[in-house]
PDB file of C-alpha atoms in Angstrom:
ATOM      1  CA  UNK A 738     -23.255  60.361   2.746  1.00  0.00           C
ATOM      2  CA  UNK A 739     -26.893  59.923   1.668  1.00  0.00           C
ATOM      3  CA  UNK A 740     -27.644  62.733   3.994  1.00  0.00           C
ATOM      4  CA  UNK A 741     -25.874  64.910   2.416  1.00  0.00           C
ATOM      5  CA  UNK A 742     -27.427  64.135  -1.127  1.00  0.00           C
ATOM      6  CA  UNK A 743     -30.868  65.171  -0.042  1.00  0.00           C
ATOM      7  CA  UNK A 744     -29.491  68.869   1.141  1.00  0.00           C
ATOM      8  CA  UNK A 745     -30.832  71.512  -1.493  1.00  0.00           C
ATOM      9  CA  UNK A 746     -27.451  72.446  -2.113  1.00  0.00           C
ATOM     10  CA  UNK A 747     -26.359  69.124  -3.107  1.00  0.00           C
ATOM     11  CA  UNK A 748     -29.242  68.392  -5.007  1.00  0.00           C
ATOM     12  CA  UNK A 749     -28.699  72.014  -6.964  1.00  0.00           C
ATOM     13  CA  UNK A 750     -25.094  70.892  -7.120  1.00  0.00           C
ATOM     14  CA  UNK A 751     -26.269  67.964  -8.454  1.00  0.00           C
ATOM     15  CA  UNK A 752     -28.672  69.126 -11.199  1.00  0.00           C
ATOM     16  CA  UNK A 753     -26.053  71.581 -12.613  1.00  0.00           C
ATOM     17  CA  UNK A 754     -23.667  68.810 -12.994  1.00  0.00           C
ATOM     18  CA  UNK A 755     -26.429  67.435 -14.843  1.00  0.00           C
ATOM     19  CA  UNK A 756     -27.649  70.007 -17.107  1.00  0.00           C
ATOM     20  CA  UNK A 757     -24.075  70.935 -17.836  1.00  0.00           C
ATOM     21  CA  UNK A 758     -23.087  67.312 -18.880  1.00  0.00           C
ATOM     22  CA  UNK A 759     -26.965  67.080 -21.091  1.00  0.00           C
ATOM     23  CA  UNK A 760     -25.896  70.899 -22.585  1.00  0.00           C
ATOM     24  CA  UNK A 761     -25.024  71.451 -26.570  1.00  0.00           C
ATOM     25  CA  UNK A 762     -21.383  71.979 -26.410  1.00  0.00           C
ATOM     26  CA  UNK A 763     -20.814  75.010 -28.829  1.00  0.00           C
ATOM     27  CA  UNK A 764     -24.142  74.358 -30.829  1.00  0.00           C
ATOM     28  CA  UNK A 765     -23.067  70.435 -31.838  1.00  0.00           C
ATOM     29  CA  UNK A 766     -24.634  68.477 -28.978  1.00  0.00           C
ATOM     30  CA  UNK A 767     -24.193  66.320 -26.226  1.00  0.00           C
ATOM     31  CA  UNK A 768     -20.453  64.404 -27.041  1.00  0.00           C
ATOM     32  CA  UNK A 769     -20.887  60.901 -27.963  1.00  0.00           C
ATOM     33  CA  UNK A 770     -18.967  58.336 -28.994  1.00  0.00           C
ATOM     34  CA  UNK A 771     -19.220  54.473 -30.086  1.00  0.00           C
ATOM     35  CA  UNK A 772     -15.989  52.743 -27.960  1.00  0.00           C
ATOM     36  CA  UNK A 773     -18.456  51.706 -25.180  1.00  0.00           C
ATOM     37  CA  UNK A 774     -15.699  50.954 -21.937  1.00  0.00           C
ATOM     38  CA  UNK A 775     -12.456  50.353 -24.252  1.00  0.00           C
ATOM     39  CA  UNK A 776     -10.518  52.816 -23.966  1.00  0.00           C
ATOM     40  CA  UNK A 777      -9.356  55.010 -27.491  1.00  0.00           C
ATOM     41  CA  UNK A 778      -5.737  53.619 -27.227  1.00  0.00           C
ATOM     42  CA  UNK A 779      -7.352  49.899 -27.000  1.00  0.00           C
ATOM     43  CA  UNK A 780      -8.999  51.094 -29.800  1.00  0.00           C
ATOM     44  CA  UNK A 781      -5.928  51.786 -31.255  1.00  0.00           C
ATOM     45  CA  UNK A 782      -4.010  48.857 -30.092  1.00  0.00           C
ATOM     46  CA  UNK A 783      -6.859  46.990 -32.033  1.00  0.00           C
ATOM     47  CA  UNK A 784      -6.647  48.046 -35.070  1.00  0.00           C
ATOM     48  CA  UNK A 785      -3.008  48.183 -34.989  1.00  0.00           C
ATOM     49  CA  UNK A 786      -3.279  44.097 -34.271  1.00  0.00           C
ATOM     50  CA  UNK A 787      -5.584  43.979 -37.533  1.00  0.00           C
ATOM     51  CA  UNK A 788      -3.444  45.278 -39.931  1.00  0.00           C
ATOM     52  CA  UNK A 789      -5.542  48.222 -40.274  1.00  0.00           C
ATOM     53  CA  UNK A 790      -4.799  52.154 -40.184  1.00  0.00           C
ATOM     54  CA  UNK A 791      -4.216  53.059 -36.623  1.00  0.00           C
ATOM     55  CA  UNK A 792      -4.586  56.905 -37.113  1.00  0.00           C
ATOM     56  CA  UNK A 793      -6.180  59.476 -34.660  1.00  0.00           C
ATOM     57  CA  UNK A 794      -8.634  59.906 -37.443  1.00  0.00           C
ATOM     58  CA  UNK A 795      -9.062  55.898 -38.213  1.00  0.00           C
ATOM     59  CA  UNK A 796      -9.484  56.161 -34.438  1.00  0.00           C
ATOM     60  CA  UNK A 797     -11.532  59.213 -34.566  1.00  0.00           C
ATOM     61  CA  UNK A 798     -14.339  57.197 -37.044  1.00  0.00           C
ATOM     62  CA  UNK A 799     -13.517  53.634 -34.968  1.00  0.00           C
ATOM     63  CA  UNK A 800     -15.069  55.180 -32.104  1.00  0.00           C
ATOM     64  CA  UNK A 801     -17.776  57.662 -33.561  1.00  0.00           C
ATOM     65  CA  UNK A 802     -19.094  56.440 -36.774  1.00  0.00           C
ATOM     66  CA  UNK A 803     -21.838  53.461 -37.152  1.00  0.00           C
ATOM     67  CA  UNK A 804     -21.280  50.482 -39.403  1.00  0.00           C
ATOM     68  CA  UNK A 805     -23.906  52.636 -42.158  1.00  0.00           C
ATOM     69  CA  UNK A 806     -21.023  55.328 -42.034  1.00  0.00           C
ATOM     70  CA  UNK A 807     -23.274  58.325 -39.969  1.00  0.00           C
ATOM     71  CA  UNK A 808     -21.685  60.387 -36.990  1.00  0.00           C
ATOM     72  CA  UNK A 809     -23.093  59.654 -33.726  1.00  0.00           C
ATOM     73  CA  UNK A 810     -21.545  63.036 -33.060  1.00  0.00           C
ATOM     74  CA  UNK A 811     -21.869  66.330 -35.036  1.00  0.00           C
ATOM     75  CA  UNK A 812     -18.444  67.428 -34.177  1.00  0.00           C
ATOM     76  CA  UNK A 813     -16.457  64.160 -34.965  1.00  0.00           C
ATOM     77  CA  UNK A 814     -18.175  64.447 -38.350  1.00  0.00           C
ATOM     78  CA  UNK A 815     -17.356  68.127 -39.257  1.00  0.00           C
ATOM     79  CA  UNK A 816     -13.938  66.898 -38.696  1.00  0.00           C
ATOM     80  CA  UNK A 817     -14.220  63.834 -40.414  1.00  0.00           C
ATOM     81  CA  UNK A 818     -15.191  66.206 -43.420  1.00  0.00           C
ATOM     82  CA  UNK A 819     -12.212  68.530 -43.064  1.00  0.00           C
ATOM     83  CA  UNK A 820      -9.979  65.861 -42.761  1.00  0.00           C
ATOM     84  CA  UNK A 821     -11.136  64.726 -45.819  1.00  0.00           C
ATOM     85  CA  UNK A 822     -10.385  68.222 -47.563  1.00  0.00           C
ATOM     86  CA  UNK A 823      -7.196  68.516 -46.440  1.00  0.00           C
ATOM     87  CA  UNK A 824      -6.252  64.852 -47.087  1.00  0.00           C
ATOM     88  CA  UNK A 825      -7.301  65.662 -50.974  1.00  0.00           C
ATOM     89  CA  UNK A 826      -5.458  69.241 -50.867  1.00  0.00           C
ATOM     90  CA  UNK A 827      -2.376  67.127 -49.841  1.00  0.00           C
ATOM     91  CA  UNK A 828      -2.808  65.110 -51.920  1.00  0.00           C
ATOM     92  CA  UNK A 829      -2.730  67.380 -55.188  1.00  0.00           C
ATOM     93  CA  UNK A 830       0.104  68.666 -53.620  1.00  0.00           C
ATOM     94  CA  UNK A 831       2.063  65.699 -53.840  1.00  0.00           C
ATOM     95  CA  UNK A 832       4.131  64.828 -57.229  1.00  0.00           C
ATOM     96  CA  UNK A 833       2.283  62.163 -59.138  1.00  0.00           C
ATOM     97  CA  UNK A 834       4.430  61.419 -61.929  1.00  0.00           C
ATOM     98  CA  UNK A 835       4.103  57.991 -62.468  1.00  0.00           C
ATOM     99  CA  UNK A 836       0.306  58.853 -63.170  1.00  0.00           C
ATOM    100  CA  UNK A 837      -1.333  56.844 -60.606  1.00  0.00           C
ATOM    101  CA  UNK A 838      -4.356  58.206 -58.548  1.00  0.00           C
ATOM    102  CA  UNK A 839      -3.140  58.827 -55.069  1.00  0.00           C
ATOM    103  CA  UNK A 840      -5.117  58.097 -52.402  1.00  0.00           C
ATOM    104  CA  UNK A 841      -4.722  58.502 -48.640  1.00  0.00           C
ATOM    105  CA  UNK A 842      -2.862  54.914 -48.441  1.00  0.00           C
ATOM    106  CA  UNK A 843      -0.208  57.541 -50.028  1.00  0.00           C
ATOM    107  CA  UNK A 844       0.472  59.169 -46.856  1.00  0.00           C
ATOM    108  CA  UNK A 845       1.810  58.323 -43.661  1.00  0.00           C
ATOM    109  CA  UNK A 846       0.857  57.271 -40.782  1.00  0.00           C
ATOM    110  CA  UNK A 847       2.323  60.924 -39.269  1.00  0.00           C
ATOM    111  CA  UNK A 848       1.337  62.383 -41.815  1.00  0.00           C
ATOM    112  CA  UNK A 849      -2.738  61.748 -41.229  1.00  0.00           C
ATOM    113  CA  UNK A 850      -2.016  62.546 -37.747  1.00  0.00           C
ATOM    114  CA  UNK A 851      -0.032  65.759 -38.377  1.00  0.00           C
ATOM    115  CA  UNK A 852      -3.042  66.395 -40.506  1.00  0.00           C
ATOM    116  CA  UNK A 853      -5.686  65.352 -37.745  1.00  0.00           C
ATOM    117  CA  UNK A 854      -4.027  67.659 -35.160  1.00  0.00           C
ATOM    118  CA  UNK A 855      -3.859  70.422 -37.325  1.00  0.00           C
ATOM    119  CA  UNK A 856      -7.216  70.265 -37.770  1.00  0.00           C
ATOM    120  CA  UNK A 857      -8.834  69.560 -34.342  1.00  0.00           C
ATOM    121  CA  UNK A 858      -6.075  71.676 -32.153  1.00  0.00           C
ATOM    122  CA  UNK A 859      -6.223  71.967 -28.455  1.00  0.00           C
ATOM    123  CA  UNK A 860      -9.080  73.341 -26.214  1.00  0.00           C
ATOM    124  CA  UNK A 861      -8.409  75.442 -23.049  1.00  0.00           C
ATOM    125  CA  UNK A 862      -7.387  72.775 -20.956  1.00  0.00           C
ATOM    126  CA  UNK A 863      -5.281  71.423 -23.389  1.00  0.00           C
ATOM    127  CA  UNK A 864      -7.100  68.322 -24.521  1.00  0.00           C
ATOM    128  CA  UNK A 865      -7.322  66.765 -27.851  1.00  0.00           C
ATOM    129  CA  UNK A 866     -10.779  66.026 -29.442  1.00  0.00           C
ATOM    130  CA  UNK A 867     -11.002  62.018 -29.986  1.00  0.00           C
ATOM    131  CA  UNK A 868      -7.973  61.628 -28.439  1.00  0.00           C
ATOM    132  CA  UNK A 869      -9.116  60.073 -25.154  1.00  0.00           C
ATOM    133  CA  UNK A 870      -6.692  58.102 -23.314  1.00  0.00           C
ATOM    134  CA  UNK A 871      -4.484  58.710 -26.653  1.00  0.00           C
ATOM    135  CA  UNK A 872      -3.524  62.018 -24.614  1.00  0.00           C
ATOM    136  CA  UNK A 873      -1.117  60.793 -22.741  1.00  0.00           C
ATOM    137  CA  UNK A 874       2.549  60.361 -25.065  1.00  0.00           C
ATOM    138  CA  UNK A 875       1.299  62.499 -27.738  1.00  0.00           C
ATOM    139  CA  UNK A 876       3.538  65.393 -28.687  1.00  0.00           C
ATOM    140  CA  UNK A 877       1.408  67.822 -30.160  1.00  0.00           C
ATOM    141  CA  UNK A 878       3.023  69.700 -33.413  1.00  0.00           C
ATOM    142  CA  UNK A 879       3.799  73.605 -32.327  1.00  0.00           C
ATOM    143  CA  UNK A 880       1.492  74.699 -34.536  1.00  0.00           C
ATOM    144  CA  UNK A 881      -1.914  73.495 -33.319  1.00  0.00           C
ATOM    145  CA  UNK A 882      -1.123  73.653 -29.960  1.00  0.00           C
ATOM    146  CA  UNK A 883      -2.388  76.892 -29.850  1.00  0.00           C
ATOM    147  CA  UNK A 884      -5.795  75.785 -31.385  1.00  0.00           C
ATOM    148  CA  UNK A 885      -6.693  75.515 -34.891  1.00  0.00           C
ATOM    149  CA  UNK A 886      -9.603  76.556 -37.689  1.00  0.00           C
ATOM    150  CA  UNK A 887     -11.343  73.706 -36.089  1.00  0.00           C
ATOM    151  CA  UNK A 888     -10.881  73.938 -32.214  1.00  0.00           C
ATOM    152  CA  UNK A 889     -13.576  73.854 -29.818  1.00  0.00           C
ATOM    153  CA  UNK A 890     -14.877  76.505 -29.829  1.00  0.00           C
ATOM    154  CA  UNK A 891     -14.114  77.479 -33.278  1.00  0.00           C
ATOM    155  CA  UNK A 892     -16.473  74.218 -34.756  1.00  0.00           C
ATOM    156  CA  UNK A 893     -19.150  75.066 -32.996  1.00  0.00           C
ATOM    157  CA  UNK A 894     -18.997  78.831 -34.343  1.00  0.00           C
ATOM    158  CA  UNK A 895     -18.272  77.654 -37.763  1.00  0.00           C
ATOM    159  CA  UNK A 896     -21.560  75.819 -37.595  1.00  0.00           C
ATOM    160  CA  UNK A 897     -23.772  78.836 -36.282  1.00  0.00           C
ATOM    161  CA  UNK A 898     -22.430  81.147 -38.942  1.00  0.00           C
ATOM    162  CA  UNK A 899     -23.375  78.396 -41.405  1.00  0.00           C
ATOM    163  CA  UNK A 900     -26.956  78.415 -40.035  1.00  0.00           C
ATOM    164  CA  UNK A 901     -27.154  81.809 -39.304  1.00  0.00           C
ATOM    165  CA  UNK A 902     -26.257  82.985 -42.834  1.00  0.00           C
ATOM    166  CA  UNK A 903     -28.492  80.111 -44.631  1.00  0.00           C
ATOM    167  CA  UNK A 904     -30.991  81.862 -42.188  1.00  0.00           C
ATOM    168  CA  UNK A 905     -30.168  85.397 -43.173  1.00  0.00           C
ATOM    169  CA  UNK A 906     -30.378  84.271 -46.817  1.00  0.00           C
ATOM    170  CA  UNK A 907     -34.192  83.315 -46.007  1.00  0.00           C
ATOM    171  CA  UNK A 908     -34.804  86.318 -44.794  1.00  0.00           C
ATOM    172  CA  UNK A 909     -33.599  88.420 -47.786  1.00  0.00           C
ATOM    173  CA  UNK A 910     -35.457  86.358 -50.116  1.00  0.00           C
ATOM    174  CA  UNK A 911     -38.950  86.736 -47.994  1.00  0.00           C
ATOM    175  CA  UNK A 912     -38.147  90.334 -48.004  1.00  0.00           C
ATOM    176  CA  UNK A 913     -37.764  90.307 -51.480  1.00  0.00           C
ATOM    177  CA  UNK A 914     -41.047  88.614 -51.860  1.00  0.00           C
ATOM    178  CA  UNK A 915     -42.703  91.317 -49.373  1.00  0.00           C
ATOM    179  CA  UNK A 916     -41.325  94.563 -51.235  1.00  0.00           C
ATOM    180  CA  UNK A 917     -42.912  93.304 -54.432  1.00  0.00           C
ATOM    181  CA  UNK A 918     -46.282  92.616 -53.408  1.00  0.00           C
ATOM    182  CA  UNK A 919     -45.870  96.020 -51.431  1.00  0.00           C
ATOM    183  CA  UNK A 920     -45.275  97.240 -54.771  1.00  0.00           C
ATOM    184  CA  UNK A 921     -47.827  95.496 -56.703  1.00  0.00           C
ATOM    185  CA  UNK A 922     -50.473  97.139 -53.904  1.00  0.00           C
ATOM    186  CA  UNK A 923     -49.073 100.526 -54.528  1.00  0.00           C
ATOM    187  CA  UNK A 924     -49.188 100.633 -57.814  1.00  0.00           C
ATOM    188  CA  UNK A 925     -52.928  99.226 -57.946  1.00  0.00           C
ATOM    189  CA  UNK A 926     -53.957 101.849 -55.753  1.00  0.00           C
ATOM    190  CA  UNK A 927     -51.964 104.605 -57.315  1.00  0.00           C
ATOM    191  CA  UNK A 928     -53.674 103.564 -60.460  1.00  0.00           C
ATOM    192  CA  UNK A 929     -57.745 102.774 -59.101  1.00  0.00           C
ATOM    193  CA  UNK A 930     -57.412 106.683 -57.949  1.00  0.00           C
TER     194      UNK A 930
END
């Protein structure tokens, strides 16, 4: 066996396999996550034990947000931040006529997940972002099984066009800038003459 790592081939197998695992996955980075060995349904299991909310997205910040509240992981936080949206346009939606504040302890435990999965989707292979060994008994909804405004691929494009039109906006502006002092020269040497 350790013959066969010090081929070329498996040492180019070996660096791809590398380089692929090290790569930025649509633009977000290298996936990380915070559960260490446990798996995300001991995760789960945990904080079911606790008392606490045992949603994909309780899971989802369990196993990818710090104790300060930051992402280790650009994707789990853009959908930390949708999920957030879409909690509060649920929420509105909702009849409040008792005149309490709703908050997500409104909503059910399907609910959030319905939410969650509608959000995240499926990728190619069929895999659910911060699922993890969750995968396995989870009936996706018909809807996002297909994918969603958030799937794989989709994240990581939302996030270019967000940089790429902050970036085009920088542009303009230097243009901007540029035609007037173009202007400015033109005029001065329209007028010296």
């Amino acid at each position: 066996m350790s013959e066969y790592w010090r081929t070329s081939k498996a040492k180019d197998k070996s660096e791809k396999a590398r380089a692929s695992r090290l790569s930025r996955r649509d633009g977000l980075g290298v996936h990380r996550h915070r559960a260490g060995s446990r798996s995300y349904a001991k995760v789960q299991d945990v904080l079911e034990a606790n008392n606490e909310d045992s949603s994909f997205i309780a899971v989802l910040k369990k196993t990818h947000q710090k104790s300060d509240g930051t992402y280790v992981d650009e994707r789990a936080r853009l959908i930390a931040e949708k999920f957030d949206e879409c909690v509060q346009e649920r929420l509105s939606e909702m009849d409040n006529s008792n005149g309490e504040d709703l908050t997500i302890a409104n909503l059910t435990l399907e609910e959030k997940n319905e939410i969650y999965s509608k959000i995240v989707g499926t990728s190619k292979q069929g895999r659910v972002f911060g699922f993890g060994s969750l995968q396995r008994g989870v009936v996706m909804p018909l809807e996002s099984a297909t994918g969603s405004p958030l799937g794989n691929a989709e994240v990581g494009t939302t996030h270019r066009v967000e940089e790429l039109e902050a970036e085009l906006q920088k542009t303009r502006d230097e243009y901007e800038v540029l035609k007037k002092r173009i202007e400015a020269v033109e005029a001065f040497c329209f007028n010296t003459n």
